[in-house]
Amino acid sequence: DVKVTQSSRYLVKRTGEKVFLECVQDMDHENMFWYRQDPGLGLRLIYFSYDVKMKEKGDIPEGYSVSREKKERFSLILESASTNQTSMYLCASSELGRDPAVETQYFGPGTRLLVL
Amino acid sequence: AQSVTQLGSHVSVSEGALVLLRCNYSSSVPPYLFWYVQYPNQGLQLLLKYTSAATLVKGINGFEAEFKKSETSFHLTKPSAHMSDAAEYFCAVTLGLYSGAGSYQLTFGKGTKLSVIP
């Protein structure tokens, strides 16, 4: 079974702090994604990566950056956390099958971040 | 551009009753469509996906969905609801086009929370 793990389930940070959210997958997937989930808004894509050191902006990249130094690990960075970044953050991974039928996204359990 | 609309942010059904969760899509080309489920305090899990092979798609846990091009719909159904079906359900769409950056991007609906009444 594909396993996607996220470093923390719950995180509390203060405004202005630098925050790292880590995601690791064990299926040698090329693609990795970071979403945020907010009530009534569904999931919105922040960034994704299709290879080591490669990244692409999603729909809401402002205030975030990412790092992918190893294939299995994809980090989301909040350079200076703000209260409007309080949210649930979900990581996902998929194969690079060049076919949506193959590229099923597998999700981690999520990190619930509270910024005070 | 692609989008999905899920009708009803909350749906309640009695145990044993039919489950119907609605999803309509907007897409300029034939889409690929997905239903994901999220149980409390968990990530999303794929229920089923439509990839143009068959219009009626069967998924896990007794769920199925039918792709209707004329109605631009992909509604999720289950004949008999169980208490364990209580969760949030997300419809998602991606186009049959490469994004140009190495991956197809999914666009999610806002979700429908399903409650099952004993």
PDB file of C-alpha atoms in Angstrom:
ATOM      1  CA  ASP A   1       0.000   0.000   0.000  1.00  0.00           C
ATOM      2  CA  VAL A   2       1.052   3.531  -0.719  1.00  0.00           C
ATOM      3  CA  LYS A   3       1.929   5.420   2.387  1.00  0.00           C
ATOM      4  CA  VAL A   4       2.126   9.175   2.632  1.00  0.00           C
ATOM      5  CA  THR A   5       3.126  10.496   6.031  1.00  0.00           C
ATOM      6  CA  GLN A   6       3.155  14.016   7.366  1.00  0.00           C
ATOM      7  CA  SER A   7       5.457  15.051  10.171  1.00  0.00           C
ATOM      8  CA  SER A   8       2.808  16.476  12.486  1.00  0.00           C
ATOM      9  CA  ARG A   9      -0.933  16.026  12.896  1.00  0.00           C
ATOM     10  CA  TYR A  10      -1.347  19.234  14.871  1.00  0.00           C
ATOM     11  CA  LEU A  11       0.867  22.289  15.032  1.00  0.00           C
ATOM     12  CA  VAL A  12       0.547  25.593  16.875  1.00  0.00           C
ATOM     13  CA  LYS A  13       2.766  28.491  15.822  1.00  0.00           C
ATOM     14  CA  ARG A  14       2.972  32.214  16.430  1.00  0.00           C
ATOM     15  CA  THR A  15       2.603  34.952  13.851  1.00  0.00           C
ATOM     16  CA  GLY A  16       5.907  35.645  12.132  1.00  0.00           C
ATOM     17  CA  GLU A  17       7.437  32.249  12.832  1.00  0.00           C
ATOM     18  CA  LYS A  18       8.980  30.183  10.059  1.00  0.00           C
ATOM     19  CA  VAL A  19       7.068  26.921   9.729  1.00  0.00           C
ATOM     20  CA  PHE A  20       8.138  23.706   8.050  1.00  0.00           C
ATOM     21  CA  LEU A  21       5.634  21.010   7.107  1.00  0.00           C
ATOM     22  CA  GLU A  22       7.206  17.760   5.994  1.00  0.00           C
ATOM     23  CA  CYS A  23       5.760  15.053   3.794  1.00  0.00           C
ATOM     24  CA  VAL A  24       7.297  11.681   2.956  1.00  0.00           C
ATOM     25  CA  GLN A  25       6.014   9.017   0.548  1.00  0.00           C
ATOM     26  CA  ASP A  26       7.310   5.481   0.244  1.00  0.00           C
ATOM     27  CA  MET A  27       6.175   4.504  -3.269  1.00  0.00           C
ATOM     28  CA  ASP A  28       8.856   6.178  -5.371  1.00  0.00           C
ATOM     29  CA  HIS A  29       6.270   8.558  -6.849  1.00  0.00           C
ATOM     30  CA  GLU A  30       7.508  11.337  -9.085  1.00  0.00           C
ATOM     31  CA  ASN A  31       4.692  13.790  -8.308  1.00  0.00           C
ATOM     32  CA  MET A  32       4.044  15.387  -4.955  1.00  0.00           C
ATOM     33  CA  PHE A  33       1.479  18.024  -4.018  1.00  0.00           C
ATOM     34  CA  TRP A  34       0.596  20.385  -1.204  1.00  0.00           C
ATOM     35  CA  TYR A  35      -3.015  21.471  -0.688  1.00  0.00           C
ATOM     36  CA  ARG A  36      -4.766  23.494   1.942  1.00  0.00           C
ATOM     37  CA  GLN A  37      -8.279  22.594   2.981  1.00  0.00           C
ATOM     38  CA  ASP A  38     -10.683  25.136   4.446  1.00  0.00           C
ATOM     39  CA  PRO A  39     -14.351  24.668   5.331  1.00  0.00           C
ATOM     40  CA  GLY A  40     -16.595  25.607   2.432  1.00  0.00           C
ATOM     41  CA  LEU A  41     -13.649  26.045   0.063  1.00  0.00           C
ATOM     42  CA  GLY A  42     -12.610  22.446  -0.536  1.00  0.00           C
ATOM     43  CA  LEU A  43      -9.002  21.701  -1.434  1.00  0.00           C
ATOM     44  CA  ARG A  44      -6.838  24.277  -3.111  1.00  0.00           C
ATOM     45  CA  LEU A  45      -3.463  23.480  -4.640  1.00  0.00           C
ATOM     46  CA  ILE A  46      -0.536  25.437  -3.227  1.00  0.00           C
ATOM     47  CA  TYR A  47       2.449  23.888  -5.033  1.00  0.00           C
ATOM     48  CA  PHE A  48       3.364  20.683  -6.740  1.00  0.00           C
ATOM     49  CA  SER A  49       6.570  19.008  -7.800  1.00  0.00           C
ATOM     50  CA  TYR A  50       7.102  16.492 -10.580  1.00  0.00           C
ATOM     51  CA  ASP A  51      10.756  15.780  -9.917  1.00  0.00           C
ATOM     52  CA  VAL A  52      13.534  16.475  -7.463  1.00  0.00           C
ATOM     53  CA  LYS A  53      14.284  20.193  -7.305  1.00  0.00           C
ATOM     54  CA  MET A  54      11.381  20.923  -9.669  1.00  0.00           C
ATOM     55  CA  LYS A  55       8.334  22.843  -8.514  1.00  0.00           C
ATOM     56  CA  GLU A  56       5.303  24.536  -9.981  1.00  0.00           C
ATOM     57  CA  LYS A  57       2.928  27.034  -8.433  1.00  0.00           C
ATOM     58  CA  GLY A  58      -0.615  25.981  -7.882  1.00  0.00           C
ATOM     59  CA  ASP A  59      -3.649  28.176  -7.373  1.00  0.00           C
ATOM     60  CA  ILE A  60      -2.622  29.844  -4.092  1.00  0.00           C
ATOM     61  CA  PRO A  61       1.187  29.957  -3.740  1.00  0.00           C
ATOM     62  CA  GLU A  62       1.424  33.369  -2.060  1.00  0.00           C
ATOM     63  CA  GLY A  63       3.051  33.198   1.347  1.00  0.00           C
ATOM     64  CA  TYR A  64       4.403  29.694   0.781  1.00  0.00           C
ATOM     65  CA  SER A  65       7.505  28.076  -0.654  1.00  0.00           C
ATOM     66  CA  VAL A  66       8.493  24.440  -1.135  1.00  0.00           C
ATOM     67  CA  SER A  67      11.577  22.289  -1.210  1.00  0.00           C
ATOM     68  CA  ARG A  68      12.190  18.917  -2.790  1.00  0.00           C
ATOM     69  CA  GLU A  69      15.764  17.779  -2.293  1.00  0.00           C
ATOM     70  CA  LYS A  70      14.971  14.063  -2.319  1.00  0.00           C
ATOM     71  CA  LYS A  71      12.372  12.200  -4.348  1.00  0.00           C
ATOM     72  CA  GLU A  72      10.486  10.898  -1.334  1.00  0.00           C
ATOM     73  CA  ARG A  73      10.288  14.159   0.613  1.00  0.00           C
ATOM     74  CA  PHE A  74       8.406  17.370  -0.139  1.00  0.00           C
ATOM     75  CA  SER A  75       8.458  20.247   2.333  1.00  0.00           C
ATOM     76  CA  LEU A  76       6.085  23.176   2.576  1.00  0.00           C
ATOM     77  CA  ILE A  77       7.533  26.327   4.130  1.00  0.00           C
ATOM     78  CA  LEU A  78       5.681  29.269   5.581  1.00  0.00           C
ATOM     79  CA  GLU A  79       8.389  31.941   5.657  1.00  0.00           C
ATOM     80  CA  SER A  80       6.503  34.164   8.103  1.00  0.00           C
ATOM     81  CA  ALA A  81       3.334  32.578   9.366  1.00  0.00           C
ATOM     82  CA  SER A  82       0.175  34.655   9.484  1.00  0.00           C
ATOM     83  CA  THR A  83      -3.200  33.985  11.073  1.00  0.00           C
ATOM     84  CA  ASN A  84      -4.849  33.589   7.669  1.00  0.00           C
ATOM     85  CA  GLN A  85      -2.649  30.545   7.111  1.00  0.00           C
ATOM     86  CA  THR A  86      -4.454  28.670   9.866  1.00  0.00           C
ATOM     87  CA  SER A  87      -5.763  25.669   7.984  1.00  0.00           C
ATOM     88  CA  MET A  88      -5.541  21.945   7.316  1.00  0.00           C
ATOM     89  CA  TYR A  89      -2.609  21.095   5.039  1.00  0.00           C
ATOM     90  CA  LEU A  90      -2.713  17.930   2.964  1.00  0.00           C
ATOM     91  CA  CYS A  91       0.156  16.346   1.095  1.00  0.00           C
ATOM     92  CA  ALA A  92      -0.368  13.929  -1.802  1.00  0.00           C
ATOM     93  CA  SER A  93       1.742  11.924  -4.214  1.00  0.00           C
ATOM     94  CA  SER A  94       1.187  10.165  -7.542  1.00  0.00           C
ATOM     95  CA  GLU A  95       3.048   8.385 -10.290  1.00  0.00           C
ATOM     96  CA  LEU A  96       4.117  10.269 -13.365  1.00  0.00           C
ATOM     97  CA  GLY A  97       2.008   8.078 -15.637  1.00  0.00           C
ATOM     98  CA  ARG A  98       1.236  10.765 -18.224  1.00  0.00           C
ATOM     99  CA  ASP A  99      -2.347   9.568 -17.924  1.00  0.00           C
ATOM    100  CA  PRO A 100      -4.878  10.695 -15.326  1.00  0.00           C
ATOM    101  CA  ALA A 101      -6.120   7.128 -15.174  1.00  0.00           C
ATOM    102  CA  VAL A 102      -2.779   6.213 -13.690  1.00  0.00           C
ATOM    103  CA  GLU A 103      -2.064   9.351 -11.749  1.00  0.00           C
ATOM    104  CA  THR A 104      -4.284   8.665  -8.772  1.00  0.00           C
ATOM    105  CA  GLN A 105      -3.285  10.959  -5.953  1.00  0.00           C
ATOM    106  CA  TYR A 106      -2.643   9.362  -2.578  1.00  0.00           C
ATOM    107  CA  PHE A 107      -3.077  11.614   0.424  1.00  0.00           C
ATOM    108  CA  GLY A 108      -1.454  11.881   3.811  1.00  0.00           C
ATOM    109  CA  PRO A 109      -3.516  12.329   7.003  1.00  0.00           C
ATOM    110  CA  GLY A 110      -3.063  16.092   7.058  1.00  0.00           C
ATOM    111  CA  THR A 111      -1.519  18.640   9.408  1.00  0.00           C
ATOM    112  CA  ARG A 112      -3.857  20.988  11.211  1.00  0.00           C
ATOM    113  CA  LEU A 113      -1.964  24.258  11.682  1.00  0.00           C
ATOM    114  CA  LEU A 114      -3.075  26.977  14.053  1.00  0.00           C
ATOM    115  CA  VAL A 115      -1.281  30.327  13.826  1.00  0.00           C
ATOM    116  CA  LEU A 116      -1.819  32.577  16.834  1.00  0.00           C
TER     117      LEU A 116
ATOM    118  CA  ALA B   1     -10.444  25.888 -17.580  1.00  0.00           C
ATOM    119  CA  GLN B   2     -12.174  23.252 -15.517  1.00  0.00           C
ATOM    120  CA  SER B   3     -14.410  23.383 -12.475  1.00  0.00           C
ATOM    121  CA  VAL B   4     -16.736  21.229 -10.430  1.00  0.00           C
ATOM    122  CA  THR B   5     -19.822  22.159  -8.482  1.00  0.00           C
ATOM    123  CA  GLN B   6     -21.106  19.995  -5.690  1.00  0.00           C
ATOM    124  CA  LEU B   7     -24.743  20.686  -4.921  1.00  0.00           C
ATOM    125  CA  GLY B   8     -25.394  20.666  -1.190  1.00  0.00           C
ATOM    126  CA  SER B   9     -22.687  21.192   1.375  1.00  0.00           C
ATOM    127  CA  HIS B  10     -24.553  18.886   3.798  1.00  0.00           C
ATOM    128  CA  VAL B  11     -26.699  15.858   3.031  1.00  0.00           C
ATOM    129  CA  SER B  12     -28.494  13.709   5.614  1.00  0.00           C
ATOM    130  CA  VAL B  13     -29.920  10.283   4.917  1.00  0.00           C
ATOM    131  CA  SER B  14     -31.376   7.553   7.074  1.00  0.00           C
ATOM    132  CA  GLU B  15     -29.494   4.311   7.501  1.00  0.00           C
ATOM    133  CA  GLY B  16     -30.552   1.985   4.672  1.00  0.00           C
ATOM    134  CA  ALA B  17     -31.711   4.810   2.402  1.00  0.00           C
ATOM    135  CA  LEU B  18     -30.311   5.753  -0.977  1.00  0.00           C
ATOM    136  CA  VAL B  19     -27.283   8.027  -0.993  1.00  0.00           C
ATOM    137  CA  LEU B  20     -27.105  10.572  -3.814  1.00  0.00           C
ATOM    138  CA  LEU B  21     -24.337  13.169  -3.891  1.00  0.00           C
ATOM    139  CA  ARG B  22     -24.379  15.536  -6.826  1.00  0.00           C
ATOM    140  CA  CYS B  23     -21.465  16.772  -8.902  1.00  0.00           C
ATOM    141  CA  ASN B  24     -21.562  18.836 -12.068  1.00  0.00           C
ATOM    142  CA  TYR B  25     -18.477  19.715 -14.035  1.00  0.00           C
ATOM    143  CA  SER B  26     -17.439  22.337 -16.486  1.00  0.00           C
ATOM    144  CA  SER B  27     -14.745  21.476 -18.981  1.00  0.00           C
ATOM    145  CA  SER B  28     -13.818  22.510 -22.496  1.00  0.00           C
ATOM    146  CA  VAL B  29     -12.562  19.020 -23.340  1.00  0.00           C
ATOM    147  CA  PRO B  30     -13.600  15.541 -22.191  1.00  0.00           C
ATOM    148  CA  PRO B  31     -12.714  15.387 -18.526  1.00  0.00           C
ATOM    149  CA  TYR B  32     -11.419  12.789 -16.151  1.00  0.00           C
ATOM    150  CA  LEU B  33     -13.518  12.733 -12.991  1.00  0.00           C
ATOM    151  CA  PHE B  34     -12.891  11.462  -9.495  1.00  0.00           C
ATOM    152  CA  TRP B  35     -14.705  11.010  -6.212  1.00  0.00           C
ATOM    153  CA  TYR B  36     -12.688  11.079  -2.999  1.00  0.00           C
ATOM    154  CA  VAL B  37     -13.881  10.448   0.568  1.00  0.00           C
ATOM    155  CA  GLN B  38     -12.464  11.958   3.755  1.00  0.00           C
ATOM    156  CA  TYR B  39     -13.281  10.336   7.069  1.00  0.00           C
ATOM    157  CA  PRO B  40     -12.910  12.465  10.200  1.00  0.00           C
ATOM    158  CA  ASN B  41      -9.312  13.386  10.974  1.00  0.00           C
ATOM    159  CA  GLN B  42      -7.976  11.559   7.954  1.00  0.00           C
ATOM    160  CA  GLY B  43      -6.648  12.367   4.499  1.00  0.00           C
ATOM    161  CA  LEU B  44      -8.562  11.789   1.277  1.00  0.00           C
ATOM    162  CA  GLN B  45      -9.080   8.334  -0.171  1.00  0.00           C
ATOM    163  CA  LEU B  46     -10.032   7.582  -3.774  1.00  0.00           C
ATOM    164  CA  LEU B  47     -13.539   6.113  -4.122  1.00  0.00           C
ATOM    165  CA  LEU B  48     -13.707   5.837  -7.892  1.00  0.00           C
ATOM    166  CA  LYS B  49     -12.650   7.514 -11.124  1.00  0.00           C
ATOM    167  CA  TYR B  50     -14.002   8.009 -14.628  1.00  0.00           C
ATOM    168  CA  THR B  51     -11.430   7.801 -17.385  1.00  0.00           C
ATOM    169  CA  SER B  52     -13.692   7.367 -20.463  1.00  0.00           C
ATOM    170  CA  ALA B  53     -13.647   3.559 -20.456  1.00  0.00           C
ATOM    171  CA  ALA B  54     -17.204   3.101 -19.135  1.00  0.00           C
ATOM    172  CA  THR B  55     -19.831   5.648 -18.157  1.00  0.00           C
ATOM    173  CA  LEU B  56     -20.952   3.699 -15.086  1.00  0.00           C
ATOM    174  CA  VAL B  57     -18.067   3.428 -12.681  1.00  0.00           C
ATOM    175  CA  LYS B  58     -18.046   1.181  -9.630  1.00  0.00           C
ATOM    176  CA  GLY B  59     -15.899   2.057  -6.679  1.00  0.00           C
ATOM    177  CA  ILE B  60     -15.117   0.848  -3.209  1.00  0.00           C
ATOM    178  CA  ASN B  61     -17.597   0.390  -0.359  1.00  0.00           C
ATOM    179  CA  GLY B  62     -20.566  -0.114  -2.705  1.00  0.00           C
ATOM    180  CA  PHE B  63     -20.436   3.335  -4.292  1.00  0.00           C
ATOM    181  CA  GLU B  64     -20.866   3.998  -7.984  1.00  0.00           C
ATOM    182  CA  ALA B  65     -21.111   7.027 -10.244  1.00  0.00           C
ATOM    183  CA  GLU B  66     -22.442   7.605 -13.717  1.00  0.00           C
ATOM    184  CA  PHE B  67     -20.872   9.982 -16.210  1.00  0.00           C
ATOM    185  CA  LYS B  68     -23.573  11.830 -18.173  1.00  0.00           C
ATOM    186  CA  LYS B  69     -22.092  14.048 -20.827  1.00  0.00           C
ATOM    187  CA  SER B  70     -25.431  15.588 -21.810  1.00  0.00           C
ATOM    188  CA  GLU B  71     -25.986  16.716 -18.231  1.00  0.00           C
ATOM    189  CA  THR B  72     -22.297  17.403 -17.461  1.00  0.00           C
ATOM    190  CA  SER B  73     -22.810  15.372 -14.301  1.00  0.00           C
ATOM    191  CA  PHE B  74     -21.010  12.699 -12.325  1.00  0.00           C
ATOM    192  CA  HIS B  75     -23.297  11.978  -9.375  1.00  0.00           C
ATOM    193  CA  LEU B  76     -22.270   9.508  -6.677  1.00  0.00           C
ATOM    194  CA  THR B  77     -24.761   6.930  -5.443  1.00  0.00           C
ATOM    195  CA  LYS B  78     -25.040   4.050  -3.023  1.00  0.00           C
ATOM    196  CA  PRO B  79     -28.235   1.989  -2.723  1.00  0.00           C
ATOM    197  CA  SER B  80     -28.193   1.627   1.051  1.00  0.00           C
ATOM    198  CA  ALA B  81     -26.396   3.943   3.463  1.00  0.00           C
ATOM    199  CA  HIS B  82     -24.399   2.594   6.384  1.00  0.00           C
ATOM    200  CA  MET B  83     -23.383   4.507   9.477  1.00  0.00           C
ATOM    201  CA  SER B  84     -19.774   4.081   8.384  1.00  0.00           C
ATOM    202  CA  ASP B  85     -20.473   6.147   5.247  1.00  0.00           C
ATOM    203  CA  ALA B  86     -20.637   9.336   7.309  1.00  0.00           C
ATOM    204  CA  ALA B  87     -17.795  11.424   5.910  1.00  0.00           C
ATOM    205  CA  GLU B  88     -17.030  14.304   3.578  1.00  0.00           C
ATOM    206  CA  TYR B  89     -17.052  13.569  -0.142  1.00  0.00           C
ATOM    207  CA  PHE B  90     -15.172  15.492  -2.802  1.00  0.00           C
ATOM    208  CA  CYS B  91     -15.662  15.487  -6.534  1.00  0.00           C
ATOM    209  CA  ALA B  92     -12.604  16.407  -8.626  1.00  0.00           C
ATOM    210  CA  VAL B  93     -11.844  16.956 -12.294  1.00  0.00           C
ATOM    211  CA  THR B  94      -8.780  17.051 -14.448  1.00  0.00           C
ATOM    212  CA  LEU B  95      -8.491  17.627 -18.158  1.00  0.00           C
ATOM    213  CA  GLY B  96      -7.066  15.082 -20.563  1.00  0.00           C
ATOM    214  CA  LEU B  97      -4.224  17.464 -21.245  1.00  0.00           C
ATOM    215  CA  TYR B  98      -0.783  17.614 -19.829  1.00  0.00           C
ATOM    216  CA  SER B  99      -0.371  20.723 -17.705  1.00  0.00           C
ATOM    217  CA  GLY B 100       2.968  21.262 -19.353  1.00  0.00           C
ATOM    218  CA  ALA B 101       4.771  20.986 -16.065  1.00  0.00           C
ATOM    219  CA  GLY B 102       4.829  17.281 -15.551  1.00  0.00           C
ATOM    220  CA  SER B 103       1.499  16.473 -14.000  1.00  0.00           C
ATOM    221  CA  TYR B 104      -2.218  16.715 -14.390  1.00  0.00           C
ATOM    222  CA  GLN B 105      -3.734  19.054 -11.845  1.00  0.00           C
ATOM    223  CA  LEU B 106      -6.902  18.154 -10.015  1.00  0.00           C
ATOM    224  CA  THR B 107      -9.567  20.758  -9.349  1.00  0.00           C
ATOM    225  CA  PHE B 108     -11.702  19.856  -6.341  1.00  0.00           C
ATOM    226  CA  GLY B 109     -15.252  20.747  -5.476  1.00  0.00           C
ATOM    227  CA  LYS B 110     -16.037  22.277  -2.101  1.00  0.00           C
ATOM    228  CA  GLY B 111     -17.171  19.000  -0.617  1.00  0.00           C
ATOM    229  CA  THR B 112     -20.414  17.482   0.668  1.00  0.00           C
ATOM    230  CA  LYS B 113     -20.685  16.270   4.246  1.00  0.00           C
ATOM    231  CA  LEU B 114     -22.815  13.165   4.492  1.00  0.00           C
ATOM    232  CA  SER B 115     -24.598  12.393   7.756  1.00  0.00           C
ATOM    233  CA  VAL B 116     -26.289   9.032   8.287  1.00  0.00           C
ATOM    234  CA  ILE B 117     -29.148   8.955  10.761  1.00  0.00           C
ATOM    235  CA  PRO B 118     -29.737   5.708  12.653  1.00  0.00           C
TER     236      PRO B 118
END
